[in-house]
Amino acid sequence: MAAVCDGVGGLQEGDHASKSTIQTLNNWFDYTVSRKVCGKDKNQLLDYLQNEIEQCIQQQNHVLCEYARDRGIRTGTTLTLLVIIDGEYLTAQIGDSRAYRIHNE
């Protein structure tokens, strides 16, 4: 897994939003995913990860919204996430950050 976050310009505490998101993704990958991947074939694993990634991002969005509401601020982060499994990959993108697949052609 690789992820890049960047605080949204013009909003407050983007550094917190991006750092918190990276930490959440790391914890999710290290502690949740690593325990639940045994015994799954590649297709099952890709399906599982797609669902888990969506849930993790939604939960983190909720956490950041509460953080901002409690402080009376607006905050946010972009996200580009890449998970590679046996030559297959999943991406998640939020905001104007992008991942590109480059071919030799």
PDB file of C-alpha atoms in Angstrom:
ATOM      1  CA  MET A   1       0.000   0.000   0.000  1.00  0.00           C
ATOM      2  CA  ALA A   2       1.111   3.520  -0.772  1.00  0.00           C
ATOM      3  CA  ALA A   3      -0.765   6.692   0.063  1.00  0.00           C
ATOM      4  CA  VAL A   4      -0.217  10.414  -0.413  1.00  0.00           C
ATOM      5  CA  CYS A   5      -2.279  13.086   1.320  1.00  0.00           C
ATOM      6  CA  ASP A   6      -2.077  16.856   1.039  1.00  0.00           C
ATOM      7  CA  GLY A   7      -4.071  19.331   3.109  1.00  0.00           C
ATOM      8  CA  VAL A   8      -6.609  21.324   1.112  1.00  0.00           C
ATOM      9  CA  GLY A   9      -5.367  24.830   0.406  1.00  0.00           C
ATOM     10  CA  GLY A  10      -7.330  27.614   2.016  1.00  0.00           C
ATOM     11  CA  LEU A  11      -8.693  25.387   4.786  1.00  0.00           C
ATOM     12  CA  GLN A  12      -7.364  25.288   8.310  1.00  0.00           C
ATOM     13  CA  GLU A  13      -5.259  22.493   9.779  1.00  0.00           C
ATOM     14  CA  GLY A  14      -4.775  20.627   6.507  1.00  0.00           C
ATOM     15  CA  ASP A  15      -1.564  19.252   7.982  1.00  0.00           C
ATOM     16  CA  HIS A  16      -3.590  17.592  10.729  1.00  0.00           C
ATOM     17  CA  ALA A  17      -6.142  16.233   8.249  1.00  0.00           C
ATOM     18  CA  SER A  18      -3.474  14.701   6.007  1.00  0.00           C
ATOM     19  CA  LYS A  19      -1.353  13.313   8.859  1.00  0.00           C
ATOM     20  CA  SER A  20      -4.399  11.843  10.594  1.00  0.00           C
ATOM     21  CA  THR A  21      -5.555  10.193   7.363  1.00  0.00           C
ATOM     22  CA  ILE A  22      -2.152   8.602   6.724  1.00  0.00           C
ATOM     23  CA  GLN A  23      -2.005   7.323  10.315  1.00  0.00           C
ATOM     24  CA  THR A  24      -5.517   5.884  10.030  1.00  0.00           C
ATOM     25  CA  LEU A  25      -4.664   4.112   6.764  1.00  0.00           C
ATOM     26  CA  ASN A  26      -1.429   2.732   8.225  1.00  0.00           C
ATOM     27  CA  ASN A  27      -3.236   1.405  11.287  1.00  0.00           C
ATOM     28  CA  TRP A  28      -5.988  -0.079   9.143  1.00  0.00           C
ATOM     29  CA  PHE A  29      -3.504  -1.813   6.869  1.00  0.00           C
ATOM     30  CA  ASP A  30      -1.146  -3.007   9.601  1.00  0.00           C
ATOM     31  CA  TYR A  31      -3.632  -4.159  12.202  1.00  0.00           C
ATOM     32  CA  THR A  32      -6.944  -4.876  10.487  1.00  0.00           C
ATOM     33  CA  VAL A  33      -6.079  -6.058   7.003  1.00  0.00           C
ATOM     34  CA  SER A  34      -3.078  -8.139   8.018  1.00  0.00           C
ATOM     35  CA  ARG A  35      -5.292 -10.273  10.288  1.00  0.00           C
ATOM     36  CA  LYS A  36      -8.024 -10.915   7.712  1.00  0.00           C
ATOM     37  CA  VAL A  37      -6.199 -11.787   4.497  1.00  0.00           C
ATOM     38  CA  CYS A  38      -5.193 -15.364   5.269  1.00  0.00           C
ATOM     39  CA  GLY A  39      -6.988 -17.977   3.206  1.00  0.00           C
ATOM     40  CA  LYS A  40      -8.332 -15.563   0.571  1.00  0.00           C
ATOM     41  CA  ASP A  41      -7.492 -15.971  -3.100  1.00  0.00           C
ATOM     42  CA  LYS A  42      -6.514 -12.894  -5.116  1.00  0.00           C
ATOM     43  CA  ASN A  43     -10.062 -12.081  -6.293  1.00  0.00           C
ATOM     44  CA  GLN A  44     -11.513 -12.477  -2.803  1.00  0.00           C
ATOM     45  CA  LEU A  45      -8.734 -10.309  -1.435  1.00  0.00           C
ATOM     46  CA  LEU A  46      -9.311  -7.560  -4.003  1.00  0.00           C
ATOM     47  CA  ASP A  47     -13.049  -7.545  -3.267  1.00  0.00           C
ATOM     48  CA  TYR A  48     -12.389  -7.506   0.477  1.00  0.00           C
ATOM     49  CA  LEU A  49      -9.885  -4.661   0.188  1.00  0.00           C
ATOM     50  CA  GLN A  50     -12.120  -2.546  -2.023  1.00  0.00           C
ATOM     51  CA  ASN A  51     -14.904  -2.729   0.542  1.00  0.00           C
ATOM     52  CA  GLU A  52     -12.521  -2.128   3.460  1.00  0.00           C
ATOM     53  CA  ILE A  53     -10.870   0.858   1.758  1.00  0.00           C
ATOM     54  CA  GLU A  54     -14.245   2.500   1.177  1.00  0.00           C
ATOM     55  CA  GLN A  55     -15.263   1.948   4.802  1.00  0.00           C
ATOM     56  CA  CYS A  56     -11.935   3.202   6.157  1.00  0.00           C
ATOM     57  CA  ILE A  57     -12.129   6.381   4.073  1.00  0.00           C
ATOM     58  CA  GLN A  58     -15.734   7.027   5.095  1.00  0.00           C
ATOM     59  CA  GLN A  59     -14.875   6.556   8.771  1.00  0.00           C
ATOM     60  CA  GLN A  60     -11.895   8.896   8.474  1.00  0.00           C
ATOM     61  CA  ASN A  61     -14.068  11.497   6.769  1.00  0.00           C
ATOM     62  CA  HIS A  62     -16.498  11.290   9.692  1.00  0.00           C
ATOM     63  CA  VAL A  63     -13.621  11.710  12.174  1.00  0.00           C
ATOM     64  CA  LEU A  64     -12.300  14.776  10.328  1.00  0.00           C
ATOM     65  CA  CYS A  65     -15.772  16.320  10.106  1.00  0.00           C
ATOM     66  CA  GLU A  66     -16.230  15.924  13.865  1.00  0.00           C
ATOM     67  CA  TYR A  67     -12.732  17.332  14.492  1.00  0.00           C
ATOM     68  CA  ALA A  68     -13.515  20.401  12.398  1.00  0.00           C
ATOM     69  CA  ARG A  69     -16.978  20.889  13.904  1.00  0.00           C
ATOM     70  CA  ASP A  70     -15.608  20.684  17.453  1.00  0.00           C
ATOM     71  CA  ARG A  71     -13.078  23.428  16.646  1.00  0.00           C
ATOM     72  CA  GLY A  72     -15.323  25.601  14.490  1.00  0.00           C
ATOM     73  CA  ILE A  73     -13.052  25.251  11.463  1.00  0.00           C
ATOM     74  CA  ARG A  74     -13.115  23.800   7.976  1.00  0.00           C
ATOM     75  CA  THR A  75     -10.405  21.280   7.138  1.00  0.00           C
ATOM     76  CA  GLY A  76      -9.704  18.620   4.577  1.00  0.00           C
ATOM     77  CA  THR A  77      -7.150  16.594   2.701  1.00  0.00           C
ATOM     78  CA  THR A  78      -6.678  15.057  -0.682  1.00  0.00           C
ATOM     79  CA  LEU A  79      -5.867  11.358  -0.921  1.00  0.00           C
ATOM     80  CA  THR A  80      -4.329   9.098  -3.506  1.00  0.00           C
ATOM     81  CA  LEU A  81      -4.120   5.482  -2.388  1.00  0.00           C
ATOM     82  CA  LEU A  82      -2.640   2.514  -4.230  1.00  0.00           C
ATOM     83  CA  VAL A  83      -2.756  -1.130  -3.145  1.00  0.00           C
ATOM     84  CA  ILE A  84      -0.942  -3.690  -5.301  1.00  0.00           C
ATOM     85  CA  ILE A  85      -1.610  -7.413  -4.990  1.00  0.00           C
ATOM     86  CA  ASP A  86       0.073  -9.896  -7.260  1.00  0.00           C
ATOM     87  CA  GLY A  87       0.168  -7.542 -10.252  1.00  0.00           C
ATOM     88  CA  GLU A  88      -3.403  -6.259  -9.720  1.00  0.00           C
ATOM     89  CA  TYR A  89      -4.114  -2.926  -8.116  1.00  0.00           C
ATOM     90  CA  LEU A  90      -6.780  -0.819  -6.463  1.00  0.00           C
ATOM     91  CA  THR A  91      -6.743   2.955  -6.271  1.00  0.00           C
ATOM     92  CA  ALA A  92      -8.738   5.488  -4.297  1.00  0.00           C
ATOM     93  CA  GLN A  93      -8.611   9.174  -5.060  1.00  0.00           C
ATOM     94  CA  ILE A  94     -10.150  12.115  -3.257  1.00  0.00           C
ATOM     95  CA  GLY A  95      -9.601  15.680  -4.334  1.00  0.00           C
ATOM     96  CA  ASP A  96      -7.247  16.822  -7.044  1.00  0.00           C
ATOM     97  CA  SER A  97      -4.388  14.416  -6.334  1.00  0.00           C
ATOM     98  CA  ARG A  98      -3.983  11.733  -8.999  1.00  0.00           C
ATOM     99  CA  ALA A  99      -2.343   8.400  -9.675  1.00  0.00           C
ATOM    100  CA  TYR A 100      -1.360   7.581 -13.240  1.00  0.00           C
ATOM    101  CA  ARG A 101      -0.606   4.258 -14.863  1.00  0.00           C
ATOM    102  CA  ILE A 102       2.225   4.742 -17.336  1.00  0.00           C
ATOM    103  CA  HIS A 103       2.834   2.310 -20.183  1.00  0.00           C
ATOM    104  CA  ASN A 104       5.912   2.017 -22.353  1.00  0.00           C
ATOM    105  CA  GLU A 105       3.747   2.943 -25.352  1.00  0.00           C
TER     106      GLU A 105
END
